Amino acid sequence: MKSHYQAVVIGGGVVGCSVLYHLARAGWTDVLLIERSELTSGSSWHAAGGFHTLNGDPNVAKLQAYTVQLYKELEELSGQSCSLHLTGGVMLADSPERMDFLRLAHAKGRYLGMDTELITPSEAKAMFPLMDESHFVGAMWDPVEGHLDPSGTTHAYAKAARKLGAEIELRNRVVELTQAPDGTWTIVTENGSIAAAHVVNCGGLWAREVGRMAGLELPILAMEHMYLLTEAMPEVEEFNARTGREMVGVLDFKGEIYTRQERNGILLGTYEKDCRPWSPVETPWSFGHELLAPDLDRIAPSLEIGFRHFPGIANAGIKQVINGPFTFAPDGNPLVGPVQGLTNYWVACGVMAGFSQGGGVGLALSNWMVHGDPGFDVWGMDVTRFGEWASLRYTNAKVRENYSRRFSIRFPNEELPAARPAQTTPLYDIMVGQNAVMGDSWGLETPLWFAPKGTEPKDVVSYHRSNDFEHVGNEVRATRDGVGVTEIANFAKYAVTGSGAEAWLNHLMTNRMPKAGRIVLTPMLNERGKLIGDFTIAKASEDRFLIWGSSAAQKYHMRWFERHLPTDGSVRIHRYDQTLVGLSIAGPKSQALLAKLVDEDVSSSAFRFMDFRQMAVGGAPCMVNRITYTGDLGYEIWMEPAYQRLVYKAIKEAGAEFGIVDFGMRALLSMRLEKNFPTWYRELRPIYGPFEGGMERFVKLDKNDFIGREAAAQEKADGPKLRRVSLVVDAVDADVMGDEPIWAKVKGRDFGTVGKTHEFGAPRFDAEGKDTRISQASHGASSVRGLQDGDWAVVGWVTSGGYAHYVEKSMAQGYVPAELADDEADGLFEIEILGHRRPARINREPLFDPTGEKMRG
Ligand SMILES: Cc1cc2nc3c(=O)[nH]c(=O)nc-3n(C[C@H](O)[C@H](O)[C@H](O)COP(=O)(O)OP(=O)(O)OC[C@H]3O[C@@H](n4cnc5c(N)ncnc54)[C@H](O)[C@@H]3O)c2cc1C
């Protein structure tokens, strides 16, 4: 151990070893991993070792696919076997809803290049004969699943890292972290102190404690997890002998069970409803290579279903029950990246599926540290996605909810109840009193829609149009035909002040900054010219700007802003969060309504579209933007929370003569669809350039230099490869939710399919259960047909959509190859909704107010 390193990784579980390996592979060989005991002394050693590529977030799925692909390379490099068993796996659906879920997952897999296939219960049984197929309605096959040896794999990462020059120090605990004013970290260990430019927290079960060493409370909680191992089973041995292969892995959603072959018996694990946090406040340092006491009573309900569904397992003797803890973030995805507010403190923790995700996490983090950018869209894992509200207790409630629902369907209109309300605005009780169905928007209770008086304000969860449909439609129509009011406290808001504010914003943003009293819309790019933000900016005075953006990206953006702040103090940035709240009024009568609330001229010539003004509204000091996300004539009114009730009351009273209605987020999102407006995180993400995203009119390449300008200029010169499009979909009773594949008819040209077309329904097993295709299945191999004129191919994907109530059309937004993006012909596109391909047509001009006449007023 030297006295100084470029980076020190704390923790020698599978994640720390992967980070170490990837850093060394990227050229950072002056790196040290410190492990308090032996490698795999946290949760890694007793893992069940299963891996898979499927994930609700396609970007995380891609990193999982990378992890699985990596193992072969790792074995070759390290000379250490991972004991890889690429068996493939099936997910079993016991209900039509679950089958819809599988259809969605399968459809998503098409553009991810995955080889999943929908199969019958009998086909599933041919691969896993211990099941009773009568309990199931269908299944999905995924060839890229399997299991490995957790300890061997962790050591393979470590050996490969060492070969590349990285160092590992065992049996030495990090006890303290301090940072000098020049940014250097001092890592105090049991065996002395080390200096390092970068620190990486891969503390696993102790990541919270390692976070606390730097003053952080990371939203992580460890949960107990049980799996059992059976004695050898003759049925398993017979299957192996007859088919010459191992049984596949099986996931039974109903039983909340995963199961697979382990040696010549079976391994069966559960995600039980009656789950238990482990060490909820502090993880003892004394915890070693230990297991927790099994508690079969808690998992009995799952086992009962499991033994019914898999009678073959019911009679097997149980050899061992493993109960071990491992950590989760509130949404079940890892926490990765640099921590906002600290310099060079990195985390890679909360990784609940280290053997599916560890490689991808290591790659993303090492890219970030070495090249300043993760190189992928890692938003779904970014540590900044949780705000201050994600406290210890919040995390406890959410992680328990997430664990107990791991195998439950999450419907697109489903709001989960745990740890709510976390944050409320002063209007909360008024909104609830008006029968609002509330949703969670980055920890803030926000009205989604208003249920009729006398009915329960509750969503009927569904993949199809639901009980909100009619009422959201009414809110949209009443707003577009008259006037509506909605709460917009859930936007991010910042103030940028100082003599250098304008120059700094011009350096960060792609658009020119506005004149005083005016507003601009502007994307923000990273150095690679990819979209990392989309803002509304108003100039209040010479050295004061107000910025609005996406609520969920507040810490993500603050991290970027702070990183680029000049050190001379000429620019200051303040994040308001809920110290500034807002209301929006919109619709043709909104101008007349505002005129009643203020003492100044707000006619269209005096207060123009894209104007900003400070004025008293209903007697309260407010800032008013003449712009709204509805794309209609309208205003955003911002005030301190203490004034929100006053302004709301004034709006409702003055609006009564215009028949004002309250509308919620769902109506707002419906209205933006008919204007072709994108949303941050769905349409606009760091995988797209501004020209791909259709943001060209906000990119001024001829202004001063700005971050990402060169790459954006290149994108323009080369022409974007993809383009964001709006489509009208011939949907029946279910609209798109996001992530559906977009199919197009091939017209004598190769426009570079993004997914792969499969031969459907081809039998995978012969009558004797012999595998006809698995033996040749390797990751990424698939049966791609030679495309010919008139064939259909997956060419793109949906980012979001829904029903545009005013124009009465089902709409989608998504990305397709640029050469197809202007083709408004009928019969060219189809979008796969719940397994059915529905005709779709590109719609270039907004269906509502295409010329912007109404919006400008
Ligand atoms: C019963 C069970 C079954 C599982 N099954 C699977 C599965 O099938 N597939 C799958 O992908 N995942 C599975 N997991 C989860 C998997 O184990 C975790 O995702 C993975 O182990 C996380 O690895 P890690 O490196 O983040 O953390 P850990 O394995 O906890 O490693 C953290 C390491 O950091 C060290 N450390 C902490 N603080 C310090 C300090 N201050 N100084 C020095 N060293 C320190 C610890 O000693 C430890 O070795 C399972 C977990 C359990 C409990």
XYZ file of N, CA and C and ligand atoms in Angstrom, residues 10-17 34-51 172-175 202-207 210 213 223 225-227 258 260 271 285 322-327 348-357, ligand 1:
239
model
N -13.472 1.675 -1.956
C -13.720 1.071 -0.636
C -14.712 -0.070 -0.803
N -14.273 -1.293 -0.557
C -15.192 -2.432 -0.607
C -14.829 -3.442 -1.673
N -14.619 -4.684 -1.225
C -14.218 -5.734 -2.159
C -15.305 -6.760 -2.393
N -16.527 -6.287 -2.621
C -17.595 -7.166 -3.111
C -17.520 -7.184 -4.629
N -18.535 -7.784 -5.252
C -18.492 -7.886 -6.714
C -18.482 -6.499 -7.359
N -19.153 -5.523 -6.733
C -19.244 -4.195 -7.357
C -17.900 -3.465 -7.259
N -17.293 -3.469 -6.060
C -15.999 -2.801 -5.908
C -14.961 -3.403 -6.838
N -14.954 -4.742 -6.940
C -13.955 -5.396 -7.797
C -14.206 -5.056 -9.265
N -9.618 -1.199 -1.059
C -9.425 -1.574 0.348
C -10.630 -2.390 0.811
N -10.342 -3.540 1.371
C -11.400 -4.435 1.862
C -11.140 -4.723 3.343
N -12.162 -4.557 4.151
C -11.954 -4.681 5.604
C -11.671 -6.119 6.036
N -12.079 -7.080 5.192
C -11.861 -8.479 5.549
C -11.289 -9.192 4.321
N -11.922 -10.290 3.904
C -11.538 -10.925 2.645
C -12.475 -10.414 1.551
N -12.124 -10.625 0.277
C -13.064 -10.268 -0.794
C -14.372 -11.022 -0.559
N -15.458 -10.435 -0.999
C -16.831 -10.985 -0.835
C -17.230 -11.121 0.631
N -16.894 -10.146 1.444
C -17.284 -10.249 2.853
C -18.585 -9.527 3.184
N -19.310 -9.108 2.178
C -20.611 -8.482 2.420
C -21.696 -9.420 1.941
N -22.523 -8.974 0.990
C -23.591 -9.855 0.505
C -23.129 -10.730 -0.653
N -21.971 -10.412 -1.239
C -21.604 -11.125 -2.478
C -21.411 -12.631 -2.275
N -20.908 -13.040 -1.122
C -20.535 -14.463 -1.009
C -21.729 -15.403 -0.957
N -22.872 -14.923 -0.408
C -23.981 -15.880 -0.306
C -25.069 -15.647 -1.349
N -24.747 -14.881 -2.416
C -25.735 -14.647 -3.469
C -26.082 -15.957 -4.167
N -27.282 -15.957 -4.761
C -27.692 -17.145 -5.508
C -27.027 -17.189 -6.876
N -26.385 -16.089 -7.255
C -25.569 -16.082 -8.477
C -26.350 -16.041 -9.777
N -27.627 -15.738 -9.715
C -28.431 -15.680 -10.937
C -28.148 -14.394 -11.707
N -28.288 -14.448 -13.041
C -28.173 -13.223 -13.836
C -29.183 -13.238 -14.979
N -8.238 -4.639 6.111
C -7.919 -3.272 6.542
C -9.181 -2.426 6.352
N -9.721 -1.944 7.439
C -10.995 -1.206 7.331
C -10.745 0.299 7.194
N -11.535 0.918 6.327
C -11.533 2.378 6.252
C -12.392 2.877 7.409
N -11.828 3.783 8.221
C -12.579 4.214 9.408
C -13.008 5.679 9.325
N -17.975 1.651 -2.511
C -18.577 0.386 -2.947
C -18.800 -0.470 -1.699
N -19.240 0.180 -0.637
C -19.325 -0.458 0.675
C -20.437 -1.490 0.824
N -21.294 -1.674 -0.195
C -22.335 -2.700 -0.127
C -23.157 -2.588 1.135
N -23.103 -3.628 1.974
C -23.895 -3.634 3.210
C -23.536 -2.463 4.133
N -22.330 -1.896 3.948
C -21.892 -0.773 4.802
C -21.820 0.537 4.005
N -22.434 0.587 2.850
C -22.338 1.800 2.013
C -22.908 3.008 2.757
N -20.207 4.184 5.068
C -19.114 4.834 4.325
C -19.605 6.192 3.790
N -19.369 8.790 6.511
C -17.997 9.303 6.731
C -17.796 10.604 5.961
N -32.093 -5.714 3.153
C -33.246 -6.569 3.442
C -32.768 -8.006 3.603
N -32.982 -11.847 2.818
C -33.456 -12.559 1.623
C -33.148 -14.045 1.783
N -34.163 -14.863 1.486
C -33.997 -16.307 1.699
C -34.097 -17.114 0.409
N -33.236 -18.104 0.300
C -33.469 -19.126 -0.728
C -33.131 -20.480 -0.127
N -38.280 -17.407 -7.580
C -37.387 -17.764 -8.685
C -36.783 -19.111 -8.336
N -34.256 -22.572 -9.974
C -33.379 -23.092 -11.023
C -32.677 -24.336 -10.501
N -39.331 -13.541 -2.984
C -39.461 -12.130 -2.603
C -40.820 -12.029 -1.916
N -20.137 -3.349 12.230
C -18.859 -3.682 11.581
C -18.452 -5.108 11.910
N -30.723 -20.576 3.066
C -29.798 -19.438 3.172
C -30.632 -18.197 3.459
N -30.258 -17.457 4.472
C -30.886 -16.146 4.700
C -29.751 -15.141 4.845
N -29.692 -14.204 3.906
C -28.612 -13.214 3.944
C -29.146 -11.834 3.608
N -28.451 -10.785 4.054
C -28.912 -9.436 3.739
C -28.259 -8.874 2.477
N -28.985 -8.066 1.735
C -28.392 -7.266 0.659
C -29.191 -5.989 0.470
N -28.545 -5.021 -0.168
C -29.072 -3.646 -0.109
C -29.886 -3.247 -1.337
N -21.050 3.578 -5.913
C -21.572 2.463 -6.718
C -22.117 1.512 -5.672
N -23.327 1.782 -5.233
C -23.879 0.960 -4.152
C -25.387 0.784 -4.345
N -26.015 0.105 -3.401
C -27.438 -0.207 -3.576
C -27.637 -1.135 -4.774
N -26.618 -1.890 -5.123
C -26.716 -2.786 -6.301
C -27.349 -4.096 -5.831
N -28.619 -4.258 -6.135
C -29.319 -5.430 -5.605
C -29.150 -6.665 -6.497
N -28.633 -6.482 -7.684
C -28.393 -7.633 -8.562
C -26.970 -7.529 -9.104
N -26.034 -7.707 -8.198
C -24.629 -7.467 -8.539
C -24.127 -8.315 -9.687
N -24.731 -9.494 -9.880
C -24.209 -10.381 -10.913
C -24.884 -10.145 -12.261
N -25.962 -9.361 -12.262
C -26.556 -8.906 -13.519
C -26.033 -7.521 -13.875
N -25.754 -6.726 -12.821
C -25.510 -5.307 -13.070
C -24.081 -4.851 -12.779
C -29.475 -14.503 -0.279
C -29.046 -13.623 -1.414
C -29.208 -14.046 -2.714
C -28.823 -13.220 -3.764
N -28.962 -13.659 -5.059
C -28.506 -12.913 -6.073
C -28.574 -13.379 -7.397
O -29.024 -14.473 -7.664
N -28.098 -12.579 -8.390
C -27.577 -11.342 -8.136
O -27.167 -10.655 -9.083
N -27.517 -10.872 -6.887
C -27.964 -11.623 -5.851
N -27.888 -11.141 -4.585
C -27.434 -9.760 -4.387
C -25.926 -9.628 -4.474
O -25.394 -10.378 -3.457
C -25.549 -8.160 -4.350
O -26.108 -7.454 -5.427
C -24.041 -7.957 -4.398
O -23.404 -8.808 -3.537
C -23.680 -6.537 -4.049
O -22.290 -6.432 -4.049
P -21.515 -5.198 -3.417
O -20.123 -5.313 -3.878
O -22.239 -3.963 -3.743
O -21.661 -5.337 -1.860
P -21.041 -6.351 -0.787
O -20.996 -7.725 -1.337
O -21.800 -6.139 0.460
O -19.564 -5.872 -0.636
C -19.158 -4.760 0.100
C -17.762 -5.001 0.602
O -17.276 -3.788 1.143
C -16.510 -4.074 2.281
N -16.488 -2.852 3.093
C -17.554 -2.133 3.532
N -17.163 -1.069 4.245
C -15.810 -1.100 4.270
C -14.848 -0.267 4.868
N -15.176 0.788 5.603
N -13.543 -0.576 4.677
C -13.194 -1.638 3.920
N -14.082 -2.479 3.359
C -15.378 -2.217 3.529
C -17.241 -5.235 2.919
O -16.442 -5.978 3.778
C -17.702 -6.018 1.705
O -16.792 -7.047 1.360
C -28.270 -11.943 -3.503
C -28.111 -11.535 -2.188
C -28.493 -12.351 -1.150
C -28.301 -11.876 0.249
